[in-house]
Short mmCIF file of C-alpha atoms in Angstrom, two decimals:
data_model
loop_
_atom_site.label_atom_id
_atom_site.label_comp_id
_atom_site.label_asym_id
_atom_site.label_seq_id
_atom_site.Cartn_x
_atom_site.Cartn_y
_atom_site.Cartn_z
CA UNK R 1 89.68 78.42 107.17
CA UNK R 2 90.39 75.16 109.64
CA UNK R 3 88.27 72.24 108.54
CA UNK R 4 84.84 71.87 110.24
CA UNK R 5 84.30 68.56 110.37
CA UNK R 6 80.15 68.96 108.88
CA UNK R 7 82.04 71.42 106.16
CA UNK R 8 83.96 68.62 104.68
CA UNK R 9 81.37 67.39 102.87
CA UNK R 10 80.41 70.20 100.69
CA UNK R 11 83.69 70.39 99.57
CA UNK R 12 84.98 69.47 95.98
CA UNK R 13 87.83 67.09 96.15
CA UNK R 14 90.12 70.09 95.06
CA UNK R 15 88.77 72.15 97.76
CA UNK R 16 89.56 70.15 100.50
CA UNK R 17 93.28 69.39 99.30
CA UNK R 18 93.59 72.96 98.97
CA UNK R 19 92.31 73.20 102.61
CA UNK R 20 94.60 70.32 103.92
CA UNK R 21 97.47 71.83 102.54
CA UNK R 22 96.61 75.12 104.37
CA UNK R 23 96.21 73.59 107.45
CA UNK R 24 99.00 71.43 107.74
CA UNK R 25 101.27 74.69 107.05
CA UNK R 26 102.37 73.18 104.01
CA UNK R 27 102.80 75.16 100.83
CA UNK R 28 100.19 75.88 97.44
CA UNK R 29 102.13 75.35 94.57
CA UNK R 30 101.38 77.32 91.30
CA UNK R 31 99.73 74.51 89.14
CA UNK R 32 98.06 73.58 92.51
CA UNK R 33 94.21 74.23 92.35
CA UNK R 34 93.48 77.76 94.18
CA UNK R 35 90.33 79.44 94.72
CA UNK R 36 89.97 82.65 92.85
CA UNK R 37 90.07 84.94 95.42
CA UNK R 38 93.42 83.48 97.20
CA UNK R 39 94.73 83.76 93.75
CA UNK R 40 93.49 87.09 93.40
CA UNK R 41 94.77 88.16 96.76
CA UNK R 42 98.17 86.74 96.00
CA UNK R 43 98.28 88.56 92.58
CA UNK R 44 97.60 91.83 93.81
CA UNK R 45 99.73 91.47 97.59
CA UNK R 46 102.91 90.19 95.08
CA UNK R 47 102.70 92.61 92.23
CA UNK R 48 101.96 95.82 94.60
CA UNK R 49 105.22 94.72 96.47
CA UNK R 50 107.10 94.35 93.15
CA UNK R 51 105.83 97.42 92.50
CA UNK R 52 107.10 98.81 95.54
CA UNK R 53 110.15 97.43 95.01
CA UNK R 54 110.52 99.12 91.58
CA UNK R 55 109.22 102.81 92.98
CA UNK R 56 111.33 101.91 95.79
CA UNK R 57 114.24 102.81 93.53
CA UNK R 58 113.60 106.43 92.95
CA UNK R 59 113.85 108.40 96.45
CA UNK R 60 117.40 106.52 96.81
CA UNK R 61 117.96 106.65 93.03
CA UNK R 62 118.02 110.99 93.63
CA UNK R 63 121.18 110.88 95.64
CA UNK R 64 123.25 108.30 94.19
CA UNK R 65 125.18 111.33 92.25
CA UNK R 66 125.49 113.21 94.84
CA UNK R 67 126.22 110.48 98.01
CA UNK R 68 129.32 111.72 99.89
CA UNK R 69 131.78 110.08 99.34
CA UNK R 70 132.99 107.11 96.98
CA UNK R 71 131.99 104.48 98.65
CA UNK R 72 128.85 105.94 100.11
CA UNK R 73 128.09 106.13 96.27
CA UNK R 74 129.29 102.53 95.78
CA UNK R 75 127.06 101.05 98.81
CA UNK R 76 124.04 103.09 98.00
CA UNK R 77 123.99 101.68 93.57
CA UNK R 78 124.28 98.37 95.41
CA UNK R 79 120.96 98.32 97.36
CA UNK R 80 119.35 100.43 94.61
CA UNK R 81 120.71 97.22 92.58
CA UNK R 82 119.23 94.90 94.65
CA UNK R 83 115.45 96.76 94.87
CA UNK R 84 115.37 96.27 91.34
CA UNK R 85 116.30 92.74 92.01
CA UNK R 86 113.79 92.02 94.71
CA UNK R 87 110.91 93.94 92.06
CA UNK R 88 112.43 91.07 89.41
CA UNK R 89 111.47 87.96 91.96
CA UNK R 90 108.54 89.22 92.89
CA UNK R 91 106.93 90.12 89.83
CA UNK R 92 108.06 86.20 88.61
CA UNK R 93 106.49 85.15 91.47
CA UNK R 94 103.10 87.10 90.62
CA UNK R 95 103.93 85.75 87.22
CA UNK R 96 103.56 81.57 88.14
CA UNK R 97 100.16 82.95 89.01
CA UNK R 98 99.10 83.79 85.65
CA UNK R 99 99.45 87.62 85.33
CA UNK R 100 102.26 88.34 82.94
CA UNK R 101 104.08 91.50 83.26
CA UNK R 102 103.14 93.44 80.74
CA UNK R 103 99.78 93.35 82.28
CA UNK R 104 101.31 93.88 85.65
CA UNK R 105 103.38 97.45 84.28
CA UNK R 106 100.04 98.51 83.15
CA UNK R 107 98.36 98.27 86.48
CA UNK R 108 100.91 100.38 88.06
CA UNK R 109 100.65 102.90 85.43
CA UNK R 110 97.07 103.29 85.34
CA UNK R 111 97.00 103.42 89.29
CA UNK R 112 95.34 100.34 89.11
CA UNK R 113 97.82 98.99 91.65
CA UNK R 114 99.21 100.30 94.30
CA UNK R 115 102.77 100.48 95.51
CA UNK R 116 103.80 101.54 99.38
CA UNK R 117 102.47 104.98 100.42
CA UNK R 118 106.09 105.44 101.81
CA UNK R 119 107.99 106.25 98.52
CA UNK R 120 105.82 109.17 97.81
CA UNK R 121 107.75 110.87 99.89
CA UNK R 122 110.70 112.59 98.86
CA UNK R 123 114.44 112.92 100.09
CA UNK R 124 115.47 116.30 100.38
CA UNK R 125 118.63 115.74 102.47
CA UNK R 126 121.32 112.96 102.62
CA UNK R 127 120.28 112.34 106.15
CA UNK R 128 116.85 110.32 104.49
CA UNK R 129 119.14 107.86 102.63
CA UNK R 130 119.70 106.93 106.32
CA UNK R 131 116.10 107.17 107.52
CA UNK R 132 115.02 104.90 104.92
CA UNK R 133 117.62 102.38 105.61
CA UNK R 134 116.85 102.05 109.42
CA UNK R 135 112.85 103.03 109.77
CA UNK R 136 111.69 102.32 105.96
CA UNK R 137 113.68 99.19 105.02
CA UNK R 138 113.74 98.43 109.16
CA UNK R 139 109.72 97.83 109.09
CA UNK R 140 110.14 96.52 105.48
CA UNK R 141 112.24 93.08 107.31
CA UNK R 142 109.28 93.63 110.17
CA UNK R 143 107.01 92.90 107.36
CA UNK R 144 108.58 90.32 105.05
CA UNK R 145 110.57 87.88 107.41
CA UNK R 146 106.39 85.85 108.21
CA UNK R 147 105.65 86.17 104.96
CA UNK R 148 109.02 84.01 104.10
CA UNK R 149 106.60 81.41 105.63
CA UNK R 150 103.49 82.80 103.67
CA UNK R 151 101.74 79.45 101.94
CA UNK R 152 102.19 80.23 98.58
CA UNK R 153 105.23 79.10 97.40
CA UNK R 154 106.99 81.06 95.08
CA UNK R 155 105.88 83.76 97.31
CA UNK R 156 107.78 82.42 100.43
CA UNK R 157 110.93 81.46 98.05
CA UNK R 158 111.00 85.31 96.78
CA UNK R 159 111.02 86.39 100.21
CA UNK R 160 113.47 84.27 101.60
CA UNK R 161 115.96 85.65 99.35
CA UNK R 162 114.75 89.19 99.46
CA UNK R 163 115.06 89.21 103.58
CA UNK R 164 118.96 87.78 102.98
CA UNK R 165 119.40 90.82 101.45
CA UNK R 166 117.61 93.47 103.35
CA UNK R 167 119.11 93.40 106.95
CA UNK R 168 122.31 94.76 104.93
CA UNK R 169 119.98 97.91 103.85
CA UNK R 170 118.63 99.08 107.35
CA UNK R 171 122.36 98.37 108.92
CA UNK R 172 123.92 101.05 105.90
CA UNK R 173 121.08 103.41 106.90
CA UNK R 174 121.48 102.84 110.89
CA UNK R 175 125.42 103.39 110.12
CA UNK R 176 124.53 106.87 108.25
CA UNK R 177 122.86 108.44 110.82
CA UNK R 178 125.30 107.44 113.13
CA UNK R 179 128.04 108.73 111.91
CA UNK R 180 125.82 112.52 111.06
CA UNK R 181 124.87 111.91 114.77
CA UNK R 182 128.61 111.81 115.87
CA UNK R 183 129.68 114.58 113.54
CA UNK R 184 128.89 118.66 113.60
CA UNK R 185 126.22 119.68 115.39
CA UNK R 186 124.33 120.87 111.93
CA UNK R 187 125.01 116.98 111.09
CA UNK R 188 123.25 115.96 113.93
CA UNK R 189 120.40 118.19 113.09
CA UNK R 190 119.96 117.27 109.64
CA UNK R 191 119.69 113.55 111.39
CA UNK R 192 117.15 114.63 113.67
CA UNK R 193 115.06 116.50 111.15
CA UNK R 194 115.31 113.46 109.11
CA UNK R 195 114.21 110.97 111.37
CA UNK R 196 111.33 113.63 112.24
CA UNK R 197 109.68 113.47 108.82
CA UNK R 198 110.23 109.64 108.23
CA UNK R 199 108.93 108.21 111.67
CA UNK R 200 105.49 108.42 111.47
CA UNK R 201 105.27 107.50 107.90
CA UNK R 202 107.27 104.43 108.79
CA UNK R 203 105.13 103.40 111.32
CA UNK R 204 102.22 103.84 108.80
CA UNK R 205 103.95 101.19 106.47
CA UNK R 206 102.60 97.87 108.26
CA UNK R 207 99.13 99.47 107.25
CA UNK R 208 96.09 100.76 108.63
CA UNK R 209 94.52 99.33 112.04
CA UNK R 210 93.56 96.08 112.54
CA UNK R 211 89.84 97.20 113.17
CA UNK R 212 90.23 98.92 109.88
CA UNK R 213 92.13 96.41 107.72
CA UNK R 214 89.20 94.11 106.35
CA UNK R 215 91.60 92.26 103.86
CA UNK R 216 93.54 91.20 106.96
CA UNK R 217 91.64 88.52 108.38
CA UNK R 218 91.39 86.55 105.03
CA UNK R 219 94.70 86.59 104.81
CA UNK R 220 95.65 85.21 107.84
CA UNK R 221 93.76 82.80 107.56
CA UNK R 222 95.03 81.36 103.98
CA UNK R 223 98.23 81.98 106.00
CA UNK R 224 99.52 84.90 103.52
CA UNK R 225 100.03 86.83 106.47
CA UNK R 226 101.39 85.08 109.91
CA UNK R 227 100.71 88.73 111.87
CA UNK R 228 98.38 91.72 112.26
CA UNK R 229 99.18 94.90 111.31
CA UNK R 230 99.41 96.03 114.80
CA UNK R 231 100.99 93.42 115.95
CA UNK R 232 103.83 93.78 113.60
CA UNK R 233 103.68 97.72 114.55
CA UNK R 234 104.14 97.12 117.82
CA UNK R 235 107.17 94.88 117.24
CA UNK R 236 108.64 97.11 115.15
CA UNK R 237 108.44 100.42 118.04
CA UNK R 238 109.84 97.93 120.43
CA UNK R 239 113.15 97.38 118.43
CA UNK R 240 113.54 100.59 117.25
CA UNK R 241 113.37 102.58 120.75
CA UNK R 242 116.51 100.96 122.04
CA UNK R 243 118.05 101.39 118.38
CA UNK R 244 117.37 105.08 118.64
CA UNK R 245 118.54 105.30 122.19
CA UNK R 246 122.61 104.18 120.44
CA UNK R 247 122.21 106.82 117.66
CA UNK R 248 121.22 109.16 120.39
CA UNK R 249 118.12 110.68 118.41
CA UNK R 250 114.57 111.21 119.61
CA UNK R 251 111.55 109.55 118.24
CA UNK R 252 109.13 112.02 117.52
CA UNK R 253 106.54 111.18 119.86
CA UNK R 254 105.64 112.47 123.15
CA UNK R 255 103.67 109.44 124.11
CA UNK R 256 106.30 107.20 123.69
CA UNK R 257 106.94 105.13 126.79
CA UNK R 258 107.32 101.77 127.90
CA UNK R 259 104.72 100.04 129.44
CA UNK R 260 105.49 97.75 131.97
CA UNK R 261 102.20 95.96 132.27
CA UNK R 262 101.67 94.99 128.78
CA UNK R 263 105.40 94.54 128.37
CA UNK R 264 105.60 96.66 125.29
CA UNK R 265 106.42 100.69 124.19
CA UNK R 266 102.99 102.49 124.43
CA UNK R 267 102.94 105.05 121.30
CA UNK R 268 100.39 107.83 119.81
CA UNK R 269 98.22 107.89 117.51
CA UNK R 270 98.94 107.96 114.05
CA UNK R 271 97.81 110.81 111.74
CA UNK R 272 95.53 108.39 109.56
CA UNK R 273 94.19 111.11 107.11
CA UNK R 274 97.94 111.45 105.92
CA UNK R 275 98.10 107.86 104.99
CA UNK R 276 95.07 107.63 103.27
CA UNK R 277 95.92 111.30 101.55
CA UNK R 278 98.88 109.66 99.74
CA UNK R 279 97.16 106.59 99.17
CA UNK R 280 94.74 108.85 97.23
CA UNK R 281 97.64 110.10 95.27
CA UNK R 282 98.45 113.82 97.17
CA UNK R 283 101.23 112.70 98.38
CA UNK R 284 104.84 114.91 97.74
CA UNK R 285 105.53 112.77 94.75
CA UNK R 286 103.21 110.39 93.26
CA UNK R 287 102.54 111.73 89.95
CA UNK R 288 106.63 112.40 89.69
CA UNK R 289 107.37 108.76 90.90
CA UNK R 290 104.42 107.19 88.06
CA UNK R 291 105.78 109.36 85.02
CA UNK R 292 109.39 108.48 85.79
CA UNK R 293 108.66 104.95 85.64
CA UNK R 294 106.42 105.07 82.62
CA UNK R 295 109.36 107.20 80.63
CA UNK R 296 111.72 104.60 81.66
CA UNK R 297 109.57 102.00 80.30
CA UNK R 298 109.37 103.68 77.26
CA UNK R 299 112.88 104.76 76.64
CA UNK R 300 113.46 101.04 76.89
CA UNK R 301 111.21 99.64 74.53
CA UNK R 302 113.58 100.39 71.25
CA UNK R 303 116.61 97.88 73.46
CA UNK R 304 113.87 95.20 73.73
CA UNK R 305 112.86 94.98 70.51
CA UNK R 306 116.43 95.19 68.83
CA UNK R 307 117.56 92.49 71.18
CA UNK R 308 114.35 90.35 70.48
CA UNK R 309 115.10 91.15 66.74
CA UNK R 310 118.75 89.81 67.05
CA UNK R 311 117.71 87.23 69.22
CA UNK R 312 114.95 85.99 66.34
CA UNK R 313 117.03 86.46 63.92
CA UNK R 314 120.48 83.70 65.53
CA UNK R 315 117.42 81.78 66.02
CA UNK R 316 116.50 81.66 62.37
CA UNK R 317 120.15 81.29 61.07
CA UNK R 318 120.46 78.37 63.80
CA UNK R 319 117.13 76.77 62.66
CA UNK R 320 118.20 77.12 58.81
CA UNK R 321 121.73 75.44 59.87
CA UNK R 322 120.26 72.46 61.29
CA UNK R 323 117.70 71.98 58.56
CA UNK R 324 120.73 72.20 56.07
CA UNK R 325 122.94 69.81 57.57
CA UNK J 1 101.21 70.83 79.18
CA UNK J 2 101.64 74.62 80.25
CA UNK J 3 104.47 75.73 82.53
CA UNK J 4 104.75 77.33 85.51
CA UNK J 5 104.81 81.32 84.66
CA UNK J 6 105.26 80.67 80.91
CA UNK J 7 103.46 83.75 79.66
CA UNK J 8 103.38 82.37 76.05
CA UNK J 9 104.01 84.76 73.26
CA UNK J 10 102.54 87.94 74.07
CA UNK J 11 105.69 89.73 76.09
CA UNK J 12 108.74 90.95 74.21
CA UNK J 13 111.16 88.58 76.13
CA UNK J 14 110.48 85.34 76.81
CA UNK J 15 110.62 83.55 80.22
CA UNK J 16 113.85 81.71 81.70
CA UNK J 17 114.68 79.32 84.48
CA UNK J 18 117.71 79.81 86.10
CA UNK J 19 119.35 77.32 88.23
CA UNK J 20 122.80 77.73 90.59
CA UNK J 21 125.47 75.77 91.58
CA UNK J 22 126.50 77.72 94.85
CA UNK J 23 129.80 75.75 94.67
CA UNK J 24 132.01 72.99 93.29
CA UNK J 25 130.55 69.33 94.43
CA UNK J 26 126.75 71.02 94.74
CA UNK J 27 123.86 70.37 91.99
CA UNK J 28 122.51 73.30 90.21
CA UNK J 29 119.49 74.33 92.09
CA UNK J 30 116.39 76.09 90.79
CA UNK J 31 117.23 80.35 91.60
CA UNK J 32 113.81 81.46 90.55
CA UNK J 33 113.20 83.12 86.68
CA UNK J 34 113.50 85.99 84.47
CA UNK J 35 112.92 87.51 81.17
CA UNK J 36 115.43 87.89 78.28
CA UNK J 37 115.43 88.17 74.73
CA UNK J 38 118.20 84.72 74.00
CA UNK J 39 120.60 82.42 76.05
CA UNK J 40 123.15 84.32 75.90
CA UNK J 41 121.58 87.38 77.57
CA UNK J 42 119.56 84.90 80.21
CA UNK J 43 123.02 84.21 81.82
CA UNK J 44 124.38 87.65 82.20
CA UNK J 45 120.88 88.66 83.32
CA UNK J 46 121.18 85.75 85.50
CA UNK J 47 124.24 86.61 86.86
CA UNK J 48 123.31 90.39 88.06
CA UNK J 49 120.22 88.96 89.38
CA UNK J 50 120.89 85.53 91.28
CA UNK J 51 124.36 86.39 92.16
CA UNK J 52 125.60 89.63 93.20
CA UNK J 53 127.12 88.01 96.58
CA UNK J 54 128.73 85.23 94.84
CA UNK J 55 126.08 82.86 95.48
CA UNK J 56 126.89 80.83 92.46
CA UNK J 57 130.11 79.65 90.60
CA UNK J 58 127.90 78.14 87.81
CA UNK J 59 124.15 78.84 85.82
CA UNK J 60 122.33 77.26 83.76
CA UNK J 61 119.57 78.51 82.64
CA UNK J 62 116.41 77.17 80.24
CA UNK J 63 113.36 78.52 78.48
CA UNK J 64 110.34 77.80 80.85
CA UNK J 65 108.04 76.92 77.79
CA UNK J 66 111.05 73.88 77.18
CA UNK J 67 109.86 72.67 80.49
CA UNK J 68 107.88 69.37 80.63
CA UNK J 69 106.15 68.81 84.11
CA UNK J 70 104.40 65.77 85.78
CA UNK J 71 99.96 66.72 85.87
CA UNK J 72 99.76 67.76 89.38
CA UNK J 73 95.92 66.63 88.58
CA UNK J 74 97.19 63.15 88.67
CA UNK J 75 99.50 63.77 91.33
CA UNK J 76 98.08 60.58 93.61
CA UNK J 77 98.48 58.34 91.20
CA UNK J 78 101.08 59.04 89.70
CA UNK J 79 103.58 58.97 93.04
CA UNK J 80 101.92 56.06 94.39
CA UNK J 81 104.20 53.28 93.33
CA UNK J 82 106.51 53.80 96.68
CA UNK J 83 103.56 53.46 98.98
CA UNK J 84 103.77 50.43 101.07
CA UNK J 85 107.14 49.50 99.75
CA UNK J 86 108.70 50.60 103.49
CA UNK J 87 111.42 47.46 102.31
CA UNK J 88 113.30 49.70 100.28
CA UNK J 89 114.22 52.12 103.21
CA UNK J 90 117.08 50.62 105.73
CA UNK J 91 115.03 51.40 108.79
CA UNK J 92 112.73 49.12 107.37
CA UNK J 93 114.83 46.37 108.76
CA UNK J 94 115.47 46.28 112.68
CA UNK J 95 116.75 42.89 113.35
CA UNK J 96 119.97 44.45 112.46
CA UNK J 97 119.52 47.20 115.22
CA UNK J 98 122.23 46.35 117.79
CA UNK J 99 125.05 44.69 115.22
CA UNK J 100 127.90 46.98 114.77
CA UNK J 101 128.40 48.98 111.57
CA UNK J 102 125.12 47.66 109.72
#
């Protein structure tokens, strides 16, 4: 996407401010001319991580009754709170690109969109509200904090705000597990086991190989994405084997060592089939995860319309109130 | 002139701009948006949205379709008057440079 200096000319004027504005890392605004597929790209990226977001809500959302204590219960409504606030600025950033969210609900329904792989799996033990916090919402802030610089806007601004909030959701998971790890020894078990099922799917979260990932170079190069999915991947192994080594539980995999040369953890391959299984929709829980969304939609739709009733209706006795006086 | 993420008519709530004043002394500063059937509701919603760590001590919030904007298609134009006018910025003038509390 840099400007070749014999391209310039085939440009359209709005083309070329669009490609100055890329290039100087500055930031496309939404009444700012776009081409279609950046705009495209954008719409789908923001409204699958909404999505995600929303979904997001569920595998935490099964244990908030039965979370261990008081404020266990207390800490764990608050970041369920705030995934339904990061799904609120994301979709109004998706929004400022004219999709409204009607439209958007649809496409998740339908299976149009997708959300993250990862929340079709399901939480049988107390032990995953703690995996999900450190390896889950941990490669989550891998993810997001480069695309707080991404180059659309609103897109940035909704991440900004959503990383502020994160690092508070993968230190309440890392505290979990550490204190299962420093209880009975069925505690630290039920940590282990945990971590065991979550790892790998974690790992899978920053996407499929970079060889493999054809939407990836496009998107580094309209500066959407600042890293590759492997790079990120990497990054992420690096923090968390030193993370691990505190909790005193063992990654699940025997390749795992660091490698002095390149300066970086060496790790094994990654079970691709799963990844694209779920993505298919046979993973543990996607039809549950879909239906309870759509019902909750639905239940809802009778407190829209009363409020947008009332709200019509102060309208109308405000409107006649001015015209009378 | 169409606003940013107004989604006209066809959703059940209409859009809102929110803006925070993180503390006494500060403007209000544009939070983001959100849907929400009247004013009244756009400030609680507001509220559990913008500022669950006490990031505000005051909201206001407006109807994005009330929102006027300047035509970014004109945008040259219509932000040129400053251009060349360096005079109005103090650096402008460095005679002064070396005299004391000027």
């Amino acid at each position: 996407m840099t400007t070749v200096a014999e391209g310039v000319a085939d440009l359209t004027a709005e083309e070329a401010e669009f490609e100055r504005l890329i290039d100087a890392d500055s930031r496309v605004e939404p009444r700012d001319w776009m081409p279609d597929a950046y705009r495209k790209t954008l719409i789908r990226q923001i409204s699958q991580h909404a999505h995600s977001e929303i979904i997001g809500m569920q595998p935490e959302g099964n244990w908030i009754t039965r979370a261990p204590s008081l404020k266990r219960k207390a800490i764990l409504m608050a970041k369920v709170q705030d995934e339904a606030g990061h799904g609120l600025y994301l979709y109004s950033a998706a929004q400022t690109l004219g999709i409204d969210r009607d439209e958007m609900f649809e496409q998740l329904i339908t299976g149009k969109a997708k959300y993250s792989s990862i929340f079709n799996y399901t939480t049988p033990t107390w032990a995953d509200m703690g995996s999900i916090g450190w390896l889950v919402d941990g490669a989550a802030i891998c993810n997001q904090v480069p695309l707080c610089r991404a180059s659309y806007g609103p897109y940035g601004r909704a991440m900004t705000r959503i990383c502020k909030e994160e690092s508070f959701h993968q230190r309440q998971g890392f505290e979990i597990l550490l204190q299962l790890m420093r209880g009975t020894p069925e505690q630290q078990r039920m940590a282990q086991e945990s971590v065991n099922r979550w790892y790998a799917p974690a790992l899978m979260m920053f996407g499929p190989p970079d060889e493999d990932s054809p939407n990836s170079k496009q998107s580094m190069a309209w500066k959407i994405k600042r890293f590759s999915n492997d790079d990120l991947r990497q990054r992420f192994v690096d923090m968390l084997v030193p993370q691990a080594e505190v909790l005193g539980i063992t990654l699940p995999d025997p390749d795992l060592k660091w490698n002095e040369e390149r300066g970086h953890y060496d790790f094994g391959e990654l079970d691709w089939s799963e990844f694209y299984e779920v993505l298919a929709g046979r993973g543990q829980a996607n039809a549950v995860r879909v239906a309870k969304r759509k019902k909750a939609h639905e239940d809802g739709a009778w407190v829209r319309e009363a409020a947008r009733a009332y709200a019509d209706r102060e309208f109308a006795v405000r409107d006649g109130e001015r015209v009378a006086s | 002139m169409t606003t940013p993420g107004d989604s006209g008519a066809r959703e059940t709530w209409p859009l809102w701009e929110v803006f925070i004043r993180s503390s006494r002394g500060l403007s209000h500063v544009h939070a983001g948006s959100l849907h929400a059937p009247d004013e009244t509701m756009a400030v609680r919603n507001a509220r559990d949205l913008y500022t669950r760590r006490a990031e505000g001590v005051s909201i206001w919030v407006v109807r994005a379709s009330d929102i006027t904007t300047s035509d970014p298609d004109a945008r040259g134009e219509f932000f040129e008057s400053p251009q060349g006018k360096e005079f109005r910025h103090a650096t402008y003038y460095s005679e002064s440079e070396s005299v004391p509390h000027l």
